[in-house]
Each structure stands twice: as structure tokens, then as C-alpha cells.
Amino acid sequence: MGRVSTESAPTPVPAPCSTGDAAVLTRSRAELAAALAAAPGPRAVVMTMGALHEGHFDLVREAARRVGPAGTVVVTIFVNPLQFAPTEDLDSYPRDLEGDLAGLTRTLAGTDGALGLGRLIVFAPTPEVIYPAGQPAVRIAPGPIATVLEGRTRPTHFAGVCQVVLTLMHLTAPRWALFGRKDAQQLAIIEAMVRDLAVPLEIVPVDIRRESDGLAMSSRNAYLSPEQRRQALALSRALRAGHDAAAQTSGARPDPAAIRRAALASLEAADGVEIDYVALVDPAGFEDLADAGLGLPRSEPVGEELPAVGLLAVAARVGTTRLIDNTLIDLRP
Ligand code: PAF
């Protein structure tokens, strides 16, 4: 990465193609505000923690499609300390700003090398920029969904996510904010926050991007050894087992408990995988559809008022790396 500005003028992104000044890197709130002021037209934000991969680029492409040629995509790159517990991988989380900037300009460049949209603004602040008072005094309480599944293992995680997401929503003031379905629980909580706090924007979910062998793309896949990478395929295999179980109930309504059991059995049969949870829930409220315990609020009465779609979600450790994956399953007869 080239020079990083400390003043309030955004720095043109050094790009492998001729983006002119259409792509800028901003580090401070003032730089971001200046770049936004110079970029009229519709705006979308993609929030990331960097170490960008094709899954992130799908979000960026969808953002660019929505804003159109005169619009602006803001990509935030910030490894948010508030969403990591002291025992987690904050310090070792992969960081590659230079590679991220090159990937973004490559993703958005047309055949002539110029950006295929009005502007790309990258906002890569330090923790001091996002949390100028140190630990924030006013906190977001993400509610009951944040206490189950991911929240049970990571009790402070979603409060930290909401804190930074709401802050970045205010700083970037977009019409659309795009989030991946891979973090399905995060998506449900952010949707609830935007609804409950009347945040004036639209959340756009984007589908999971997978490697050709089925592994869901994740920045944390970089931690896996070749052997662990192979073992990690057990997660997507378990989701397929859930789909297969649903497909077996031809004509009848799929049985959520049988779907969950099939996914669990598949994961239990895999080597090198330590299961955290396998759950089938309502994708919006995270109510338990399979009566699996797990501390989830129960859908009452189980099985009677099934939503049309269930979210089959798995989490497991492969070596020291904790991985998550999920899929939506049609529960209609
Ligand atoms: O999904 C992520 O990468 C992060 O949780 C997010 C939304 C960028 C907030 O830090």
C-alpha cells in the first residue's frame, strides 16, 4: 500500500489499473466526509474486516449494480476489537490492506481498466477513529437472538458487531447496506437493529460464496492446514445431508427434527471436527424448529406453524479454527 494520508483529503488508491481519482482511501472521519461530499448519487456500503475474498467481492459487485454508474460504493475495512473476546484471534486476524485495495479495484474495473461505477471509497480507520472516547459509554444491546448459537460461545460478540455496524451506518449514510448470508445470525440481528432503531437504509442480504468443493469462503479459512482444509468440508457435507433428508419427504411436509438429525449424524461421522452446534431455526427470529435445546427460544408448538424456510446452521472447530456455515431449507410440503 502506498502513502496513507493523515490529513483530511482522501488518498487516491494505487491501483493495478487506471482508476483515476475514482477510487480513494480514507482513514479519518474527516477524510471520509470529504470523499462522500464529493460523491453525489446513490450510495451503498459493504462493511468488512478486510482479508477480502470472492465472498466479499460478491457483496461489492451487488453494491455496484445497485448504485449504478453514477453511484458510490463505500467499503469499510476495520477489524473491530469490540467483537473479539480476549481469548479470540484479534491480534492474529489476517490483515492485508494493500491486497484488499488491489482486489477491490480489480473487481470493479471494466474492460478499459476504469472503475465501472462513479466512485469507490474505502474507509479503513483505526480503533481510535471509530471509538474516539476509548470504550464507548453508550452501548447497543442486541437482544435475545444474540444469546444463542454463536452468542452462547461468544457472549459479547454481537453487541460489538452492532456497535460498529451502527457507527459505520451513521458515518457512511448509505441507501443500502449489504451483508453476507454466511453470518446468518449477524444478518438477523442487524436486520432487527435497523428495524427497531429506525435506521434509514435498506439491508441487502447476499448469498454465500463457496469454493468449488463446497467450502464456504471465509477469511478464517487462511488458518487451515491442507489436512484441516479437507476436514472442514464436513460442514458443507452436513448441510447437504440436511437437504437430502428434506428431499426424502416427497409430498409431505419435511420433518425439521429429521433434517437436523441427518446433518448432525453427518458431522459426527467426520474426522477432525469438534462440533459446537447443529441447529434448524427460523431465519428471522432464530426460534428452534427441531426441538434441539441449545438454549434457543422454542417455536410453539414445535412443527405446527412452520415457516416456509428454515435455516440449518452448523458451527465446529477444525484444529483451533472455529468455522460456521448454513443453508436455507424449503420446509413447504
Ligand atoms: O461480518 C463482518 O465481517 C463483521 O462482523 C462486520 C459486519 C464487518 C462488523 O465488524
mmCIF file of N, CA and C in Angstrom, residues 1-5 9-15 17 19-26 31 35 101 105 119-122:
data_model
loop_
_atom_site.group_PDB
_atom_site.id
_atom_site.type_symbol
_atom_site.label_atom_id
_atom_site.label_comp_id
_atom_site.label_asym_id
_atom_site.label_seq_id
_atom_site.Cartn_x
_atom_site.Cartn_y
_atom_site.Cartn_z
ATOM 1 N N MET A 1 0.850 -1.191 0.000
ATOM 2 C CA MET A 1 0.000 0.000 0.000
ATOM 3 C C MET A 1 0.877 1.228 0.000
ATOM 4 N N GLY A 2 0.525 2.223 -0.799
ATOM 5 C CA GLY A 2 1.310 3.447 -0.861
ATOM 6 C C GLY A 2 1.044 4.356 0.317
ATOM 7 N N ARG A 3 1.215 5.625 0.088
ATOM 8 C CA ARG A 3 1.097 6.624 1.148
ATOM 9 C C ARG A 3 -0.309 6.619 1.753
ATOM 10 N N VAL A 4 -0.356 6.786 3.035
ATOM 11 C CA VAL A 4 -1.641 6.887 3.713
ATOM 12 C C VAL A 4 -1.768 8.295 4.266
ATOM 13 N N SER A 5 -2.821 8.971 3.887
ATOM 14 C CA SER A 5 -2.970 10.368 4.274
ATOM 15 C C SER A 5 -3.354 10.508 5.736
ATOM 16 N N ALA A 9 -7.750 15.144 3.235
ATOM 17 C CA ALA A 9 -8.031 14.875 1.823
ATOM 18 C C ALA A 9 -7.843 13.387 1.562
ATOM 19 N N PRO A 10 -8.853 12.738 0.943
ATOM 20 C CA PRO A 10 -8.714 11.315 0.661
ATOM 21 C C PRO A 10 -7.552 11.024 -0.281
ATOM 22 N N THR A 11 -6.905 9.870 -0.129
ATOM 23 C CA THR A 11 -5.763 9.486 -0.960
ATOM 24 C C THR A 11 -6.251 8.620 -2.117
ATOM 25 N N PRO A 12 -5.840 8.961 -3.395
ATOM 26 C CA PRO A 12 -6.215 8.049 -4.482
ATOM 27 C C PRO A 12 -5.642 6.660 -4.214
ATOM 28 N N VAL A 13 -6.425 5.650 -4.521
ATOM 29 C CA VAL A 13 -5.953 4.283 -4.303
ATOM 30 C C VAL A 13 -4.960 3.917 -5.393
ATOM 31 N N PRO A 14 -3.724 3.480 -5.024
ATOM 32 C CA PRO A 14 -2.814 2.998 -6.060
ATOM 33 C C PRO A 14 -3.371 1.695 -6.621
ATOM 34 N N ALA A 15 -3.706 1.701 -7.898
ATOM 35 C CA ALA A 15 -4.453 0.566 -8.448
ATOM 36 C C ALA A 15 -3.674 -0.100 -9.561
ATOM 37 N N CYS A 17 -4.869 -0.771 -12.206
ATOM 38 C CA CYS A 17 -5.486 -0.314 -13.440
ATOM 39 C C CYS A 17 -5.758 1.178 -13.301
ATOM 40 N N THR A 19 -7.718 3.883 -12.487
ATOM 41 C CA THR A 19 -8.982 4.274 -11.881
ATOM 42 C C THR A 19 -9.094 5.785 -11.730
ATOM 43 N N GLY A 20 -8.079 6.530 -12.197
ATOM 44 C CA GLY A 20 -8.092 7.979 -11.995
ATOM 45 C C GLY A 20 -8.237 8.271 -10.517
ATOM 46 N N ASP A 21 -9.058 9.264 -10.164
ATOM 47 C CA ASP A 21 -9.270 9.513 -8.734
ATOM 48 C C ASP A 21 -10.624 8.950 -8.298
ATOM 49 N N ALA A 22 -11.150 7.966 -9.056
ATOM 50 C CA ALA A 22 -12.467 7.407 -8.743
ATOM 51 C C ALA A 22 -12.410 6.453 -7.557
ATOM 52 N N ALA A 23 -11.216 5.998 -7.179
ATOM 53 C CA ALA A 23 -11.087 5.119 -6.012
ATOM 54 C C ALA A 23 -10.203 5.816 -4.986
ATOM 55 N N VAL A 24 -10.749 6.033 -3.787
ATOM 56 C CA VAL A 24 -9.973 6.743 -2.781
ATOM 57 C C VAL A 24 -9.959 5.969 -1.470
ATOM 58 N N LEU A 25 -8.838 6.118 -0.775
ATOM 59 C CA LEU A 25 -8.684 5.509 0.541
ATOM 60 C C LEU A 25 -8.811 6.602 1.582
ATOM 61 N N THR A 26 -9.680 6.407 2.548
ATOM 62 C CA THR A 26 -9.857 7.384 3.617
ATOM 63 C C THR A 26 -9.565 6.698 4.944
ATOM 64 N N GLU A 31 -11.666 12.695 6.384
ATOM 65 C CA GLU A 31 -11.383 12.252 5.017
ATOM 66 C C GLU A 31 -12.610 11.568 4.410
ATOM 67 N N ALA A 35 -14.717 12.787 1.125
ATOM 68 C CA ALA A 35 -14.909 11.910 -0.043
ATOM 69 C C ALA A 35 -16.395 11.717 -0.334
ATOM 70 N N LEU A 101 -7.113 -3.520 -1.401
ATOM 71 C CA LEU A 101 -7.349 -2.407 -2.337
ATOM 72 C C LEU A 101 -7.180 -2.875 -3.776
ATOM 73 N N THR A 105 -10.249 -2.832 -6.655
ATOM 74 C CA THR A 105 -10.195 -2.119 -7.941
ATOM 75 C C THR A 105 -10.273 -3.122 -9.093
ATOM 76 N N ARG A 119 -17.858 6.056 -8.027
ATOM 77 C CA ARG A 119 -16.750 6.151 -7.066
ATOM 78 C C ARG A 119 -16.681 4.924 -6.176
ATOM 79 N N LEU A 120 -15.463 4.581 -5.825
ATOM 80 C CA LEU A 120 -15.225 3.598 -4.770
ATOM 81 C C LEU A 120 -14.515 4.339 -3.644
ATOM 82 N N ILE A 121 -15.116 4.319 -2.470
ATOM 83 C CA ILE A 121 -14.467 4.928 -1.307
ATOM 84 C C ILE A 121 -14.172 3.804 -0.322
ATOM 85 N N VAL A 122 -12.901 3.651 0.022
ATOM 86 C CA VAL A 122 -12.520 2.671 1.038
ATOM 87 C C VAL A 122 -12.275 3.434 2.334
#
